Coordinates of C-alpha atoms and ligand atoms in Angstrom, one line a residue:
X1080 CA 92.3 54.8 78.5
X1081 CA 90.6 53.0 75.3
X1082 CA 92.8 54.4 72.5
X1083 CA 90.0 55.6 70.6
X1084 CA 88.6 57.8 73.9
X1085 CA 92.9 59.2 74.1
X1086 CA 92.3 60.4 70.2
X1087 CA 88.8 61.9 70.5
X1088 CA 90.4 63.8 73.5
X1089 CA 93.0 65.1 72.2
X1090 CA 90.9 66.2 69.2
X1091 CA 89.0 68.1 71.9
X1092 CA 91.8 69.8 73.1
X1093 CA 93.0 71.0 69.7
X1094 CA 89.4 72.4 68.7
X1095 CA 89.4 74.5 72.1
X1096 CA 93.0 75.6 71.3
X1097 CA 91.7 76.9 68.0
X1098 CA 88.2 78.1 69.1
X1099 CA 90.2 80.1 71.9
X1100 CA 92.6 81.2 69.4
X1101 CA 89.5 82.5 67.2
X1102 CA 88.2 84.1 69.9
X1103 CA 90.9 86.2 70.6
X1104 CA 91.4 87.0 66.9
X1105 CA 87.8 88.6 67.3
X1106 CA 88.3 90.6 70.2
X1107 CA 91.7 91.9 68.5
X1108 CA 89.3 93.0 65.4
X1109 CA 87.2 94.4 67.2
X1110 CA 89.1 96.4 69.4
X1111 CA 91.4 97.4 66.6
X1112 CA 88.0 99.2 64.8
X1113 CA 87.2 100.9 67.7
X1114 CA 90.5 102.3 68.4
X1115 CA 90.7 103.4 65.0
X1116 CA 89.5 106.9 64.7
X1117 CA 86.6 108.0 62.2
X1118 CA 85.1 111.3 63.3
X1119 CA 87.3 114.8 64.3
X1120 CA 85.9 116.8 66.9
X1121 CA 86.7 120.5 66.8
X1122 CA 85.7 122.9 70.2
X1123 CA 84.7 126.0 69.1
X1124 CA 82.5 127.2 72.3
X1125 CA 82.9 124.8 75.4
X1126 CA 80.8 126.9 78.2
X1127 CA 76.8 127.2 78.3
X1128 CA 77.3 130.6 79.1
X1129 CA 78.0 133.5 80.1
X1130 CA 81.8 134.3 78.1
X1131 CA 80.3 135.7 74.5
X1132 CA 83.7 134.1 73.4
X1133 CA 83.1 130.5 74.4
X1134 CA 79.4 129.8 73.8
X1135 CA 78.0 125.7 73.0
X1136 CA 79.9 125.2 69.0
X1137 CA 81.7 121.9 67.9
X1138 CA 82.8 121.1 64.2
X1139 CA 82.5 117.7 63.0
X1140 CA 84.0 115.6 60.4
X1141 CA 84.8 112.2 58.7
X1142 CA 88.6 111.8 58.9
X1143 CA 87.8 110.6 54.9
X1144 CA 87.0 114.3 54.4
X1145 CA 87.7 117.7 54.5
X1146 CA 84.2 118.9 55.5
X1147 CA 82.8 119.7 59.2
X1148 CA 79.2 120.3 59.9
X1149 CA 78.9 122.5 62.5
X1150 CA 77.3 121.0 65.7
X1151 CA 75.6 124.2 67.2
X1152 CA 77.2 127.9 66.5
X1153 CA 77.2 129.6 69.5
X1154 CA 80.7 130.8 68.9
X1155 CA 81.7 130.6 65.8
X1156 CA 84.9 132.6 64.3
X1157 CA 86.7 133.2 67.8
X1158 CA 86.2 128.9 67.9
X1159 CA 87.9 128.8 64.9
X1160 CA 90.6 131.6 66.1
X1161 CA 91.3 129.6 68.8
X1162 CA 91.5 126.3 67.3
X1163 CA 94.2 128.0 65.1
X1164 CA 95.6 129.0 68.2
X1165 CA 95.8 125.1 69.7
X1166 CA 96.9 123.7 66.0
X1167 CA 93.5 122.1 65.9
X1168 CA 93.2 122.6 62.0
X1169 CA 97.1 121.7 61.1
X1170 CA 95.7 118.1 59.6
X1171 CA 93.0 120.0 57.7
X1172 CA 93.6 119.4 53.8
X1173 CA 92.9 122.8 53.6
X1174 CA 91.6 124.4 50.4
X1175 CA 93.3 127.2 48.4
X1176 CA 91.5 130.7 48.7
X1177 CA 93.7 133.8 48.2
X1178 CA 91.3 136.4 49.4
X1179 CA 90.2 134.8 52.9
X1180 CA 93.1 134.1 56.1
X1181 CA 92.6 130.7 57.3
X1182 CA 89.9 131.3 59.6
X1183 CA 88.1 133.4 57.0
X1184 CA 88.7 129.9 54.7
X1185 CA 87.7 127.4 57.5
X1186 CA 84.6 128.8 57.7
X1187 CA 83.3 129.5 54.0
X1188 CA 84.9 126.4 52.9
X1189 CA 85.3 123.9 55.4
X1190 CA 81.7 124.3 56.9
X1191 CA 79.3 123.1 54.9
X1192 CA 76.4 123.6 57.0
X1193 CA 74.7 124.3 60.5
X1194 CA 72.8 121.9 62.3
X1195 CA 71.2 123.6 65.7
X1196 CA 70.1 121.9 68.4
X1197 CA 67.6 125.3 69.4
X1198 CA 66.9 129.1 69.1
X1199 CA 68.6 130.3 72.2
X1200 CA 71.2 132.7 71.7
X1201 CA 73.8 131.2 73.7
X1202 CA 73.6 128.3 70.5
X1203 CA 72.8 130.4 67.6
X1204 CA 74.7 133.5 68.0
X1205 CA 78.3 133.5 66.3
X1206 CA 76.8 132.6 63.0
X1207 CA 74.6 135.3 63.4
X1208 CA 77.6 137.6 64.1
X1209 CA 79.8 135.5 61.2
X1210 CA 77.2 135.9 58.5
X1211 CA 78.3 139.2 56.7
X1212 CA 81.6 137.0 55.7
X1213 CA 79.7 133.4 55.7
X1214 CA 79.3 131.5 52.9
X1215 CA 76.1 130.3 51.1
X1216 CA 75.1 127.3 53.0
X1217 CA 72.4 125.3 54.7
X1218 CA 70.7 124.9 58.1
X1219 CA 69.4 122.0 59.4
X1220 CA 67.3 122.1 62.4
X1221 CA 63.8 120.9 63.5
X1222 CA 60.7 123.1 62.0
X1223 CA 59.8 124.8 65.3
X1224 CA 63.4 125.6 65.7
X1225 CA 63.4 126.9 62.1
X1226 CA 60.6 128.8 62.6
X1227 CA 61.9 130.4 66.1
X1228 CA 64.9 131.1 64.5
X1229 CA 63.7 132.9 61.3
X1230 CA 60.5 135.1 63.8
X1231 CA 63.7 135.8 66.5
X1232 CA 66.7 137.0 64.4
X1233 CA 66.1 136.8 60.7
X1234 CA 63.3 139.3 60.7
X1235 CA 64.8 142.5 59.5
X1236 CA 65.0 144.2 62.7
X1237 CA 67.4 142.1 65.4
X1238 CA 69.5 141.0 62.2
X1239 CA 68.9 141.1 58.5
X1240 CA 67.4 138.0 56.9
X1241 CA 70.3 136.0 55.7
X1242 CA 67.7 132.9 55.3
X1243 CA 65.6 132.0 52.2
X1244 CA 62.3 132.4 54.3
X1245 CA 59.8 135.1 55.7
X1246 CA 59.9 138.7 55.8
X1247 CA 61.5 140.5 52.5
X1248 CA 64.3 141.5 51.8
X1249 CA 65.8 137.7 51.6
X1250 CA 69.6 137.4 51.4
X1251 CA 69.4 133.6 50.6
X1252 CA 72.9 132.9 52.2
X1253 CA 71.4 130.5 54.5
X1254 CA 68.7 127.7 53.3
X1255 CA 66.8 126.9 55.8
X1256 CA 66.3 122.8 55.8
X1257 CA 63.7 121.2 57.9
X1258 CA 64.9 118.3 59.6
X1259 CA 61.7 115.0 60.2
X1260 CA 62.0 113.2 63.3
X1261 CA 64.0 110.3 63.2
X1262 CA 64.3 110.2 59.6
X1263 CA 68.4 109.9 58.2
X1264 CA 69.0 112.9 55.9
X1265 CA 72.2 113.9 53.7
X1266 CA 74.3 116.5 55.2
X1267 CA 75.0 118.4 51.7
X1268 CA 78.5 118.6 50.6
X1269 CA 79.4 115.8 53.0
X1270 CA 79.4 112.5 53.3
X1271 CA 77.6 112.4 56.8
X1272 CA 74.0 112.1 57.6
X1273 CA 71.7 112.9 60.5
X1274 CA 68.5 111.8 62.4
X1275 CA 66.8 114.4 64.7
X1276 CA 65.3 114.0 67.9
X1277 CA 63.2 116.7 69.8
X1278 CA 64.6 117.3 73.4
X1279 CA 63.1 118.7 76.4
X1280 CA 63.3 122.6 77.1
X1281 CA 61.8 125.7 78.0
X1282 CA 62.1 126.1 74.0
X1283 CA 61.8 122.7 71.8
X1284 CA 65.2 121.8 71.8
X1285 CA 66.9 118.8 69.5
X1286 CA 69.5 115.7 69.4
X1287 CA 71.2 114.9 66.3
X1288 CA 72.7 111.1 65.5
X1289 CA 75.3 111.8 63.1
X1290 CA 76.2 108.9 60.3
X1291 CA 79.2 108.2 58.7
X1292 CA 79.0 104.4 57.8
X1293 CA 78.0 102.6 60.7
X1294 CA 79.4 104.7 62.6
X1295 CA 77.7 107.3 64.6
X1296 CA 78.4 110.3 67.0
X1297 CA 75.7 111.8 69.1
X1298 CA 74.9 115.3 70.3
X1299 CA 72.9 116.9 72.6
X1300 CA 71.3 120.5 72.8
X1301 CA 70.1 121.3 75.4
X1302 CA 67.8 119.0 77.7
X1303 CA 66.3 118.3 80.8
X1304 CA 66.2 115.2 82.5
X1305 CA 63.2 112.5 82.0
X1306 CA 62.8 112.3 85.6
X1307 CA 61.9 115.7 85.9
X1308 CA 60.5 116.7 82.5
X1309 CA 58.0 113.8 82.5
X1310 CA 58.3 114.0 78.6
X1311 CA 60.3 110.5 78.0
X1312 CA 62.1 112.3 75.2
X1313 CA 65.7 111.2 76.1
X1314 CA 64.2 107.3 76.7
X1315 CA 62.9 107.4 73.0
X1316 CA 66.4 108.6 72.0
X1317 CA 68.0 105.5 74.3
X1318 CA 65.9 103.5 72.9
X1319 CA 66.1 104.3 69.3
X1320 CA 69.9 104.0 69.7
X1321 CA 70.4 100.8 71.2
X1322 CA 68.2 99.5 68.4
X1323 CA 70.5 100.6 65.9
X1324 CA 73.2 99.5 68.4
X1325 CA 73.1 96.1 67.3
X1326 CA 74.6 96.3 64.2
X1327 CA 76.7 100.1 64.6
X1328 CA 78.9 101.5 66.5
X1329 CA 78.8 104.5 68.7
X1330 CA 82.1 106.7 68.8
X1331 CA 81.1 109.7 70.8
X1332 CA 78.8 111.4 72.8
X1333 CA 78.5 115.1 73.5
X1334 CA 76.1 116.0 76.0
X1335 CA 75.4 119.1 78.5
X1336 CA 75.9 119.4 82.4
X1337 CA 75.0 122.6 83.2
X1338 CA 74.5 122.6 86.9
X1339 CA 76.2 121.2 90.1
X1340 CA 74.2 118.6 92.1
X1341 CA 73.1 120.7 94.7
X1342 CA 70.7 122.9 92.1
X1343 CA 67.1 121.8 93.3
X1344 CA 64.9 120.9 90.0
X1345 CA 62.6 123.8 90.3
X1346 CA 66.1 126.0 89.1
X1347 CA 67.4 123.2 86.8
X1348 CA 65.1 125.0 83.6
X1349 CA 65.6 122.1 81.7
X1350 CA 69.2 120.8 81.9
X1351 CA 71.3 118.6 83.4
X1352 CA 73.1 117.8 86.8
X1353 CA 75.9 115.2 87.2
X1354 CA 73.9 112.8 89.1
X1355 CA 70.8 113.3 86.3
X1356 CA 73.2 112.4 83.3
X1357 CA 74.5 109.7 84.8
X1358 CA 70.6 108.9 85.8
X1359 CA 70.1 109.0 81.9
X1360 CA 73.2 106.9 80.7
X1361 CA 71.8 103.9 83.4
X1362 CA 68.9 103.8 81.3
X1363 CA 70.8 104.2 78.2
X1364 CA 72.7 101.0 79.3
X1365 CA 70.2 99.2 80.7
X1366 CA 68.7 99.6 77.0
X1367 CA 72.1 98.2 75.6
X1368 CA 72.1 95.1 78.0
X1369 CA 75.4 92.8 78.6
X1370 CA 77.9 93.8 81.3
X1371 CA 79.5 97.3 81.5
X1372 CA 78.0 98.3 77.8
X1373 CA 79.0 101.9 78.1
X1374 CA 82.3 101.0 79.4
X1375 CA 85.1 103.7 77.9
X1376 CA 82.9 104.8 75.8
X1377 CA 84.2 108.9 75.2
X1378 CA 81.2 111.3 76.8
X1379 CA 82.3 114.8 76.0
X1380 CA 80.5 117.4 78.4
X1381 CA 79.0 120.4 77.0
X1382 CA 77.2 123.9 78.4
X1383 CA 78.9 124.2 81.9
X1384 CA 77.8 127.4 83.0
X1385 CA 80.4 130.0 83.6
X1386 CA 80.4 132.1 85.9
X1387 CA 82.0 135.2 87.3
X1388 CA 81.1 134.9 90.9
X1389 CA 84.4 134.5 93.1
X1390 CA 84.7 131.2 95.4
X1391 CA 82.9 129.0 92.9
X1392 CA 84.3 126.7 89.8
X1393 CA 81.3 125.1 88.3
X1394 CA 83.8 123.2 85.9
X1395 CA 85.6 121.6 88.5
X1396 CA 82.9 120.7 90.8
X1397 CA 81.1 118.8 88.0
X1398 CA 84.2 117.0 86.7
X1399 CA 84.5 115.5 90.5
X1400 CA 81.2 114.9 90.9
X1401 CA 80.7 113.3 87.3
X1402 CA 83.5 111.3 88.4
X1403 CA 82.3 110.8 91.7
X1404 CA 79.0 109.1 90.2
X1405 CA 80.6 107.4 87.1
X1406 CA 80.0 103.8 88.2
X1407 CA 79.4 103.0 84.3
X1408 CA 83.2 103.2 83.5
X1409 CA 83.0 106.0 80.3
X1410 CA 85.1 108.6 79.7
X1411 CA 84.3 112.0 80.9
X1412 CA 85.7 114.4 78.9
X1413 CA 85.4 118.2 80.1
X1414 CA 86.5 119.6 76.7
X1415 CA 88.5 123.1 76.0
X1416 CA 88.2 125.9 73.6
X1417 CA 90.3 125.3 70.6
X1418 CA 90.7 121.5 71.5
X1419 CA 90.9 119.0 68.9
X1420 CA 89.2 115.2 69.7
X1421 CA 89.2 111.9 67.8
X1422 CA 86.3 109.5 68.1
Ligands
ZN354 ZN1 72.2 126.9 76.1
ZN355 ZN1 68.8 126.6 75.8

């Protein structure tokens, strides 16, 4: 071999040794910031009915701060109880109030606001219940949901009007804050920020994209599937996420499952079945491109419904079936009451 061919050889195998060497450094980086947890995930309510105890309720919050925005209050103080209960608060920099017991201090200090996904009771109803002992603080939700809100339960007759809207007398304790489509808005008091999307529902029903960063967690209220719907509002979510996708990273999803596979569509009244989510995270990746793009990525499944009938366990059945149909390697999580996640 000409010596000058030898030295331009090995100068080729010394560039690959260091471009390999690179490479790996990368993929270290990168999986190092996404093992790294940002967001706490708090389970106040797990089920989508019918245990008053354990109704759809998460708190989220930065791990920079001691500040959750409550994702959804369907249960609100019995959450909080049993989160006590499962030490889910013991890394909570908790503040200092001698009048209120811990769960009376989580929830007037640490929440800073509400954002819900809908009107329905099964989402709305333990800050209802909580709001003799709440503190002054905002709700963020889409203006139909607002509005259903405000007409259902703040109207002086199912429950005073703790909001700063319609009929008289006003309490004021909650501001009501209507949230644009797709537009990012400061949560107050925190250092997150959220985009809304309208879902399908029997009742207009919302998505929120959380910020902290560039790094985002997504929830779901409740929704139907596109397939059945006919409404393409989950595809315009898809799509709006794997835009942003590009240059962000998603930590976390939570999204419902209400119903076992067998339940035929006419019954389905706008949510979910195993083989539908999975229908809707195909898309979702298909958006995304490259091979296996949702691969371990943490999908947290909300509104199961409970129920009291003997010979049946809803929760199990979709666990196994969810993993049954998980071809896109993520990672089902069927959350508990009182659990504490990192994202
Ligand atoms: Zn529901
Ligand atoms: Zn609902």
């Amino acid at each position: 071999m000409p010596q000058i061919v030898q030295k331009a050889s090995w100068l080729l195998v010394i560039s690959l040794v260091f471009s390999i060497q690179a490479l790996a450094n990368q993929a270290d980086n990168q999986s190092n910031a996404i093992t790294e947890p940002v967001f706490e995930l708090v389970v106040l309510g797990d089920s989508g009915g019918i245990e008053d105890g354990n109704l759809s309720a998460f708190l989220l919050r930065s791990l920079q701060e001691a500040n959750y925005i409550a994702l959804d209050a369907g249960t609100v103080v019995n959450g909080i109880n049993q989160g006590i209960q499962y030490g889910a608060f013991d890394n909570l920099p908790l503040v200092t109030d001698d009048k209120w017991g811990l769960a009376g201090t989580i929830l007037r200090h640490h929440i800073k606001g509400y954002l819900l996904s809908h009107a329905h009771l099964d989402h709305v109803n333990g800050m209802l219940v909580a709001s003799p002992e709440d503190s002054t603080k905002n709700i963020y939700a889409l203006a139909s949901v607002n509005t259903m809100i405000g007409d259902t339960y703040f109207n002086g007759k199912a429950w005073a009007n703790f909001s700063d809207r319609g009929i008289a007398p006003r309490l004021n304790q909650y501001h009501m804050v209507d949230l644009p489509l797709g537009q990012n808005i400061t949560l107050d008091k925190t250092e997150l920020s959220v985009s809304a999307f309208s879902l399908s529902h029997p009742v207009e029903s919302s998505a929120f994209v959380i910020e902290h960063g560039n790094d985002l967690f997504l929830y779901f209220g409740d929704t139907g599937p596109d397939s059945v719907e006919k409404q393409g509002k989950l595809d315009k979510i898809w799509t709006a996420l794997a835009m942003q996708l590009k240059y962000k990273t998603l930590r976390g999803i939570i999204i419902e499952t209400s119903f076992e596979n067998e339940r035929p569509d006419h019954l389905l009244f706008g949510h979910l079945t195993p083989n539908y989510l999975m229908q809707e995270l195909h898309n979702f990746a298909t958006k995304l491109g490259g091979q296996a793009p949702l691969k371990d990525l943490k999908v947290v499944i909300s509104h199961i419904k409970y129920t009291m009938a003997t010979g049946s366990d809803p929760r199990a059945i979709i666990k196994q079936q969810l993993n049954a149909a998980n071809d896109l390697g993520v990672q089902i999580i069927i959350p508990q009451q009182g659990q504490r996640l990192l994202f």
